[in-house]
GROMACS .gro file of C-alpha atoms in nm:
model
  340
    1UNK     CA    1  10.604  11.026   5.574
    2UNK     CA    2  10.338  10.846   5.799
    3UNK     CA    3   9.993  10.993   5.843
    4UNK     CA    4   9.708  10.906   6.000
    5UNK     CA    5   9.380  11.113   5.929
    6UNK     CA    6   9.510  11.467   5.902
    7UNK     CA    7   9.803  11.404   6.164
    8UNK     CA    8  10.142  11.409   6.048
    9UNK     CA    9  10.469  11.254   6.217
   10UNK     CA   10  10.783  11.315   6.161
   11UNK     CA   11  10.947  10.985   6.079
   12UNK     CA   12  10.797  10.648   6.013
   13UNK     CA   13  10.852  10.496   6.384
   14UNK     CA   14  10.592  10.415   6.618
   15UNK     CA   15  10.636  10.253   6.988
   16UNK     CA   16  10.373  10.002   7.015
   17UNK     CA   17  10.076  10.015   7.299
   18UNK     CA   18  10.256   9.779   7.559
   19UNK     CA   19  10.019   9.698   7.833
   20UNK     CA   20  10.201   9.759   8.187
   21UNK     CA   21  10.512   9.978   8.007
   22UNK     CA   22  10.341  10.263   7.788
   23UNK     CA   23  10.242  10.503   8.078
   24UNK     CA   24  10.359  10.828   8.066
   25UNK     CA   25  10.744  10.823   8.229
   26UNK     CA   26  10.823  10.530   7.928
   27UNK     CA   27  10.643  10.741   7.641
   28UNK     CA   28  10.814  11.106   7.710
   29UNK     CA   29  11.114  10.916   7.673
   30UNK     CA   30  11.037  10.710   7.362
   31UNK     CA   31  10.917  11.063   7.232
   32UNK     CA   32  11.263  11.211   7.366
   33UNK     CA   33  11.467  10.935   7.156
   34UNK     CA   34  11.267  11.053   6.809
   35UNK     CA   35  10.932  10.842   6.789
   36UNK     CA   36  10.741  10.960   6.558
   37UNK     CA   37  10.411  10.820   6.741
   38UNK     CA   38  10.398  10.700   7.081
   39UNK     CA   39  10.131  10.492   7.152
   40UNK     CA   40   9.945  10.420   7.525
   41UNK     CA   41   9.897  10.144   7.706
   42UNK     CA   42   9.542  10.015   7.655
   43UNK     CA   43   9.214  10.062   7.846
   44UNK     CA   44   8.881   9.918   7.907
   45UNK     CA   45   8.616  10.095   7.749
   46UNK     CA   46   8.367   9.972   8.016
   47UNK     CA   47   8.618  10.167   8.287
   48UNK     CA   48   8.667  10.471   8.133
   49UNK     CA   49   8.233  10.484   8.098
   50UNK     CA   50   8.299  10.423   8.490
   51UNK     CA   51   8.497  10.637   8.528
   52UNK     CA   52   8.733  10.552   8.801
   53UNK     CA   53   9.027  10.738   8.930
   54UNK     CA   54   9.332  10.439   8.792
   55UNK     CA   55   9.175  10.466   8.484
   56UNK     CA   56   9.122  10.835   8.413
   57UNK     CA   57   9.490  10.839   8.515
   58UNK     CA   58   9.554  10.639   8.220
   59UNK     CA   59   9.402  10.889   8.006
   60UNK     CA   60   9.657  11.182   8.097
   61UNK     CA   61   9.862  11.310   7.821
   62UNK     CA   62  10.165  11.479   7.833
   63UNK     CA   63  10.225  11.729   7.589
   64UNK     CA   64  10.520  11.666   7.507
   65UNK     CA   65  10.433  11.308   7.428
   66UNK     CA   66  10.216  11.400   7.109
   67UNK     CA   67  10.099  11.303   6.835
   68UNK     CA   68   9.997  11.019   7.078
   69UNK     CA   69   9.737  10.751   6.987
   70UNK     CA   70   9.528  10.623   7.311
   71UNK     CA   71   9.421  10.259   7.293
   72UNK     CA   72   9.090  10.166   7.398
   73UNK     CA   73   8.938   9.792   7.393
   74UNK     CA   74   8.578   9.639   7.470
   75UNK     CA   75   8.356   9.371   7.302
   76UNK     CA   76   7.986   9.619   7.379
   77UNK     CA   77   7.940   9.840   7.096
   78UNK     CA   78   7.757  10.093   7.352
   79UNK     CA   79   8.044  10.139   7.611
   80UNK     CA   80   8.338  10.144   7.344
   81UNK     CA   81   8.119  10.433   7.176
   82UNK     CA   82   8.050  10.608   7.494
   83UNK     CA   83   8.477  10.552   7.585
   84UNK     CA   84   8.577  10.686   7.266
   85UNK     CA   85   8.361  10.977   7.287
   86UNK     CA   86   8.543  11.041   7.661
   87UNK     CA   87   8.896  11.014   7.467
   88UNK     CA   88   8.792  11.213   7.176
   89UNK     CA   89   8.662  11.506   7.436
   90UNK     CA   90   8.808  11.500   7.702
   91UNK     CA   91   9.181  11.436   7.646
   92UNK     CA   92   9.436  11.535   7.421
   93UNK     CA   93   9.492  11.249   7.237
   94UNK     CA   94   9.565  11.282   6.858
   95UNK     CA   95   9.441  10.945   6.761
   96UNK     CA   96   9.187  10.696   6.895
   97UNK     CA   97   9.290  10.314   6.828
   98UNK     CA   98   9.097  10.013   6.882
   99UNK     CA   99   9.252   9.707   7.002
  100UNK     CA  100   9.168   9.402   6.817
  101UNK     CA  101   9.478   9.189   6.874
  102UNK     CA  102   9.505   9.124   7.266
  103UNK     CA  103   9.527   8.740   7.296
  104UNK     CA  104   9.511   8.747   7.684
  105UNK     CA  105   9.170   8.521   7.769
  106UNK     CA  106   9.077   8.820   8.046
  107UNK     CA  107   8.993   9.007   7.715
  108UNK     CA  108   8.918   8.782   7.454
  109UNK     CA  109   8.639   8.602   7.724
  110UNK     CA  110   8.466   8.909   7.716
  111UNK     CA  111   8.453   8.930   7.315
  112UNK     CA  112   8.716   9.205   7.269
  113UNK     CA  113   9.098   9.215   7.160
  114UNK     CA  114   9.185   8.946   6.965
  115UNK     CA  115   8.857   8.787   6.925
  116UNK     CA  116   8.719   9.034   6.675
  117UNK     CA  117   8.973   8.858   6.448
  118UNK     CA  118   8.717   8.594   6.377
  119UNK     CA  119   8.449   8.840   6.273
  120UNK     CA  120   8.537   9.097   5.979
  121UNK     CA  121   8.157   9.181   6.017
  122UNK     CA  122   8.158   9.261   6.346
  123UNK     CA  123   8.449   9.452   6.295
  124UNK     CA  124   8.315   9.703   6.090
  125UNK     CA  125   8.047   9.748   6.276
  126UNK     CA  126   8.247   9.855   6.594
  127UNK     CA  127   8.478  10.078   6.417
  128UNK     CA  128   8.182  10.256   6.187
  129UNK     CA  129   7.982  10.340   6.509
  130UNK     CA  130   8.310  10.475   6.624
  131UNK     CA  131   8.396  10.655   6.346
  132UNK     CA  132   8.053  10.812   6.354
  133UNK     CA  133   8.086  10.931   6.751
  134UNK     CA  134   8.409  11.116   6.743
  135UNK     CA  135   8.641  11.381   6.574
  136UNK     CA  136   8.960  11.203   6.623
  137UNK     CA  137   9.075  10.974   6.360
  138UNK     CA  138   9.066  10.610   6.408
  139UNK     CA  139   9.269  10.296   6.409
  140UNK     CA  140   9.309   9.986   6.480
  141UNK     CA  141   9.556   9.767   6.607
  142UNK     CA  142   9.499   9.371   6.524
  143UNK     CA  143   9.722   9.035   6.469
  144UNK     CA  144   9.715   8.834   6.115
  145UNK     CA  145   9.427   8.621   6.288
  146UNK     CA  146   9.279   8.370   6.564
  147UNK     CA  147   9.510   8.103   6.493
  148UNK     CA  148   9.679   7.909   6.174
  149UNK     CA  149   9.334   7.803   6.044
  150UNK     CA  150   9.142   8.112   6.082
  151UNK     CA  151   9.367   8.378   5.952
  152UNK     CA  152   9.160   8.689   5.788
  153UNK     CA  153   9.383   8.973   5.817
  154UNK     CA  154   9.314   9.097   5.441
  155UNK     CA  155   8.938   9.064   5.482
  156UNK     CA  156   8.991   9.235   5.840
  157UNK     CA  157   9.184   9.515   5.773
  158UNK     CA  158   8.951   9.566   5.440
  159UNK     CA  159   8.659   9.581   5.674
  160UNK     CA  160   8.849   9.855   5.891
  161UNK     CA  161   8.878  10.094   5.561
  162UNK     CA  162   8.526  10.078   5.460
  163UNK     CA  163   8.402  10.155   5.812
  164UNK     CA  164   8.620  10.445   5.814
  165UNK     CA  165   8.919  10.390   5.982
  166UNK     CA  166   9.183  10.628   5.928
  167UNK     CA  167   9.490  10.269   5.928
  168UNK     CA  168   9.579  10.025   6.080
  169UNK     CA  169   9.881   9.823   6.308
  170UNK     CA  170   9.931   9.445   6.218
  171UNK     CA  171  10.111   9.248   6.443
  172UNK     CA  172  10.257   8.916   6.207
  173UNK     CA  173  10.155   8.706   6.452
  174UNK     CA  174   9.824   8.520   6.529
  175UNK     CA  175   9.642   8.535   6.846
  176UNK     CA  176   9.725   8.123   6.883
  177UNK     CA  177  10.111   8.222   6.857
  178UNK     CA  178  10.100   8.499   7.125
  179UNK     CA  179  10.474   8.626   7.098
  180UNK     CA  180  10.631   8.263   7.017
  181UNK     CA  181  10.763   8.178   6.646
  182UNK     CA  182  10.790   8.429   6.379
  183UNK     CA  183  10.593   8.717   6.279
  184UNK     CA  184  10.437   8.663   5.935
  185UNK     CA  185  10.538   8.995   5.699
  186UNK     CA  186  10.437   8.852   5.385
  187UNK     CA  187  10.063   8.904   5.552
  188UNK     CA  188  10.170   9.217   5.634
  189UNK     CA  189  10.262   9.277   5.270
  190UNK     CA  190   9.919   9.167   5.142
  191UNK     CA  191   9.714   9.371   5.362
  192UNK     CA  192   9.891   9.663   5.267
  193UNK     CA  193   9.799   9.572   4.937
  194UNK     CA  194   9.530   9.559   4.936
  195UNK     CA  195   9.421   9.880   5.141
  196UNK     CA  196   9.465  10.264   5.076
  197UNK     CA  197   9.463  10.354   5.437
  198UNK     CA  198   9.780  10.351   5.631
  199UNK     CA  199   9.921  10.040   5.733
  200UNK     CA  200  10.145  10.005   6.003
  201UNK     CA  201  10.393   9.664   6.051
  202UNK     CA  202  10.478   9.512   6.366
  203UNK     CA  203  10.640   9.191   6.492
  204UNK     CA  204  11.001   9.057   6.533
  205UNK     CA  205  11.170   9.418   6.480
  206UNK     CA  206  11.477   9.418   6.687
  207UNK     CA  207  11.740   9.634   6.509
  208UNK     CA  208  11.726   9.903   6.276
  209UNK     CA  209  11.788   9.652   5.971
  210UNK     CA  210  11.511   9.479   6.083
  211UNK     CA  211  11.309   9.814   6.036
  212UNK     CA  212  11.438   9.898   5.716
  213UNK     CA  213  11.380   9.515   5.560
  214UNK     CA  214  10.979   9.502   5.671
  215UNK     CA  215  10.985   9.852   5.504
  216UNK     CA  216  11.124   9.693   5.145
  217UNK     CA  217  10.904   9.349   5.228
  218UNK     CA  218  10.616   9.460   5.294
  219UNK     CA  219  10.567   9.815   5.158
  220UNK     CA  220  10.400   9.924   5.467
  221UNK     CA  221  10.401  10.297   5.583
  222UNK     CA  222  10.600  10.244   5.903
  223UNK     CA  223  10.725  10.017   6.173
  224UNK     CA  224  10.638   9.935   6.571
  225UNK     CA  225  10.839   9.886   6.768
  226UNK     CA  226  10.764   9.720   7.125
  227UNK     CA  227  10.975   9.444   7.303
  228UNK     CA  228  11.277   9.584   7.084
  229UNK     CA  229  11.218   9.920   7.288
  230UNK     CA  230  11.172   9.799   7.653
  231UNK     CA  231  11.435   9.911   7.836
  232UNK     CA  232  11.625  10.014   7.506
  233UNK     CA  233  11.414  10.370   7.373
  234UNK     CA  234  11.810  10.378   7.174
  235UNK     CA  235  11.639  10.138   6.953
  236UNK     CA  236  11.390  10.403   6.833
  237UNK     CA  237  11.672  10.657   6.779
  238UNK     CA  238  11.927  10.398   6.606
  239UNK     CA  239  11.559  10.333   6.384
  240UNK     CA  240  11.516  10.611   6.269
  241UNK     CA  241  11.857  10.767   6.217
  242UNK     CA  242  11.947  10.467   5.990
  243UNK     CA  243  11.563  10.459   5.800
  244UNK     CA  244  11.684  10.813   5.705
  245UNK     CA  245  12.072  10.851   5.668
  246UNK     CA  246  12.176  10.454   5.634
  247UNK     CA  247  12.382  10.529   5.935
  248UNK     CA  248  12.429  10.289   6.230
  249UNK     CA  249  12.450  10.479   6.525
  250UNK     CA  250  12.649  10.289   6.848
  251UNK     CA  251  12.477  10.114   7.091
  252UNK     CA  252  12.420  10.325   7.421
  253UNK     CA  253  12.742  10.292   7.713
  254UNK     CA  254  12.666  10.143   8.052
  255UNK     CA  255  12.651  10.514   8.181
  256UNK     CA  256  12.442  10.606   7.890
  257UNK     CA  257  12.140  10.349   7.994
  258UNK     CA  258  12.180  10.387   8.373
  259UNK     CA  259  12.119  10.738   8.354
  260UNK     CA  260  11.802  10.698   8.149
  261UNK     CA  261  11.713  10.418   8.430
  262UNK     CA  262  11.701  10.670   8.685
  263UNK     CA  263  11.567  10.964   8.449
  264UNK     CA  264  11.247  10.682   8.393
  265UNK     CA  265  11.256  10.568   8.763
  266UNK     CA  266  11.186  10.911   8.879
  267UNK     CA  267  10.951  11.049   8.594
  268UNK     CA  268  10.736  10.726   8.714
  269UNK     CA  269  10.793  10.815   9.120
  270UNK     CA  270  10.627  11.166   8.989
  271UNK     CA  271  10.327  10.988   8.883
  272UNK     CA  272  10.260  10.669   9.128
  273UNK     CA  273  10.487  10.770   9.423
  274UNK     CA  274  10.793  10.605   9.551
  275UNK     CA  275  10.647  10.309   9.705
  276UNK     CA  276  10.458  10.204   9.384
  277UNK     CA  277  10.680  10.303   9.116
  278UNK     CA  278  10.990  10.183   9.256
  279UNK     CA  279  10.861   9.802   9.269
  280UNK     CA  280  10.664   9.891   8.896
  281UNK     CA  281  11.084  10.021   8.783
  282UNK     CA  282  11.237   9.649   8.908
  283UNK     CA  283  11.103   9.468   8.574
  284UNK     CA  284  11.228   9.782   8.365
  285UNK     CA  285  11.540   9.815   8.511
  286UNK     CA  286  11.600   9.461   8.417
  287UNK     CA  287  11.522   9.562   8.074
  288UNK     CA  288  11.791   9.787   8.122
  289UNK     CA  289  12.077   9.620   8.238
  290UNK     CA  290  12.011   9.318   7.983
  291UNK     CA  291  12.339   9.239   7.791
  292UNK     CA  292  12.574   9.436   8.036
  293UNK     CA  293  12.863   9.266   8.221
  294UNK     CA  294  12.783   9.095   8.542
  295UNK     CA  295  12.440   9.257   8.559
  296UNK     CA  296  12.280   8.907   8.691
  297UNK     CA  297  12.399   9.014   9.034
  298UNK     CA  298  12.243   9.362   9.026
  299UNK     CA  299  11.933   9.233   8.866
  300UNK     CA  300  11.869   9.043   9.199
  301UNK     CA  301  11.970   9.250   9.434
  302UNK     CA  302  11.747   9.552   9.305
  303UNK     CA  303  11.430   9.302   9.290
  304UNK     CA  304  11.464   9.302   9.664
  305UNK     CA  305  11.481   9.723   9.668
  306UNK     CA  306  11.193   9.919   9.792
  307UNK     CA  307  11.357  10.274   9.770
  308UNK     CA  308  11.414  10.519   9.491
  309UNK     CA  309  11.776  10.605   9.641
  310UNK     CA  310  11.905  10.285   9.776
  311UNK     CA  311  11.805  10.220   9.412
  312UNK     CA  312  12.009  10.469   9.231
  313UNK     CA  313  12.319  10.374   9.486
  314UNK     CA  314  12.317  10.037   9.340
  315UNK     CA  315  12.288  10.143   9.011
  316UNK     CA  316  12.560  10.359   9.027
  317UNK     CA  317  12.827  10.164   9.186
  318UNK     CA  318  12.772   9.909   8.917
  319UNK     CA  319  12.808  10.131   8.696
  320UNK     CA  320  13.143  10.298   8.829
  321UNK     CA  321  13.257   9.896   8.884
  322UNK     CA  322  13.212   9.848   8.540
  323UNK     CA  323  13.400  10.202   8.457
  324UNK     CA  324  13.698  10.078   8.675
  325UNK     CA  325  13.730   9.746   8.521
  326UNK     CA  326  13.743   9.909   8.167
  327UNK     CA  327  14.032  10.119   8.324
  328UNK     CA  328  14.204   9.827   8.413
  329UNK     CA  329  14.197   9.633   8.107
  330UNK     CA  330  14.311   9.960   7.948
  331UNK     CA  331  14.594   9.983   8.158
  332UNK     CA  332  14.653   9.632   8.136
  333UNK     CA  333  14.667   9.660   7.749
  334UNK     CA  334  14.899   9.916   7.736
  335UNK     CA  335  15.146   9.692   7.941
  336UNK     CA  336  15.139   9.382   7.686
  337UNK     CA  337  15.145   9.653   7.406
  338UNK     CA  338  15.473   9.795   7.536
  339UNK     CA  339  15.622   9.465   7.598
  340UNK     CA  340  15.546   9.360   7.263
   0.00000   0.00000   0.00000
């Protein structure tokens, strides 16, 4: 079973930190659907030091949602210290990660995220003073390296261990691929060993089989999942359920997903209010109806939608369209069946 310092989940699947999706309303649910480890969206350690009200809103933590890891980032060793002491104090968060795989300039500019890729030195150096501030156990979250030429993700993750992290997340991709091409496992494989601490694989897991084959590639001690989850948390339930019984579990009915829409539509209008959280649901909901029948009308029609129940109204009627069109190629089965 995966463990991380001295906590323990329950199963070997982990939602990844998804900037812009891993608030609170998306993680309950993940948590809901059997993750064993839900991680948040990340933060600026220079705002949390601020202290601002957006970003200590960030910081909340359901507790249903735990274990939970809380993602910080920076490129100052001072304010990421001062940030992780706020997370390790002043929330309950079960696990403090560091993000050293962001490949968005806004971050990287700054010399966080993905940058630290370059520099195993500097590496542990940011996660030893870390280490040495809090309680919490630490992680860190990185990509196999900068780009094709500079790709240190043994020497990185080696760095990570002696400075005291606790494990560590590898996405197979490098910073230079951002989420284009293939994720690299067989780097995967060799960090893991060559490191005692935990290691965590992520990158082009989209089913359950996927899961279980970067398990037997790579030997690593679980599997995150992030794209594969957005607007699909069924993914983390199909995961796990066929990690542990070798059972394939359906894929969810229209009804099934629609409901779950609305379930995270509202959990989010709890949080940000209808007038926010309703425009913020519009790219989820997409997520949502991907791969249903004639959802390309209903995706465009609820991108012009401003309210939560004008919302659910169109959500529903496509839903009972698509309920009365299975009816009728029921009934119209039957006929050909009889006449046969």
């Amino acid at each position: 079973m995966l463990k991380i310092g001295d906590i323990e989940m329950k199963n070997q699947v982990v939602l990844a930190p998804m900037a812009g999706v891993c608030n609170p309303a998306f993680r309950l649910i993940a948590k809901e659907f059997g993750a064993g480890l839900v991680c948040a969206e990340m933060v600026s350690g220079k705002a949390i030091v601020h202290g601002n009200k957006r970003t200590k809103e960030m910081l909340f933590v359901d507790e249903r949602e735990k274990p939970l890891s809380l993602q910080i980032f920076g490129g100052d060793r001072e304010s990421l210290v001062e940030a992780a002491k706020v997370v390790d104090r002043e929330t309950n968060a079960d696990i403090i990660d560091i993000n050293m795989g962001c490949p968005a300039p806004k971050v990287t500019k700054v010399d966080a995220g993905a940058r630290w890729l370059l520099d195993s030195n500097k590496i542990y150096e940011m996660v030893a003073a870390v280490v040495d501030a809090v309680g919490k156990p630490v992680t860190v979250k990185m990509r196999t390296g900068w780009d094709s030429e500079h790709i240190f993700a043994v020497e990185n993750a080696q760095a990570v261990e002696r400075a005291g992290g606790k494990g560590v997340s590898i996405h197979g991709r490098t910073r230079e691929q951002l989420y284009t091409g293939h994720a690299n496992w067989d780097i995967i494989r060799d960090v893991k060993q060559a490191v005692s601490i935990p290691v965590i694989g992520n990158g082009d897991i989209v089913t359950p089989e996927d899961a279980r084959r970067m398990l037997e590639l790579t030997g690593c001690d679980g599997v995150m999942i992030g794209r594969g989850a957005l607007g699909n948390p069924w993914m983390l339930y199909r995961t796990i359920q066929y990690l542990q019984t070798g059972e394939l579990v359906a894929d969810p009915s229209a009804d099934e997903k629609i409901k779950i829409a609305i379930l995270h539509m509202d959990r989010l209008i709890a949080m940000r209010g209808e007038h926010i959280a309703v425009r913020e649901m519009r790219k989820h909901l997409a997520w949502y109806l991907k791969g249903l029948k004639g959802s390309a009308r209903i995706k465009d029609e609820i991108m012009e939608e401003t309210r939560r129940d004008e919302m659910v109204k169109i959500l529903e009627d496509y839903v009972a369209s698509l309920n009365q069109q299975d009816e009728n190629d029921a009934g119209l089965s039957a006929v050909v069946a009889s006449i046969q």
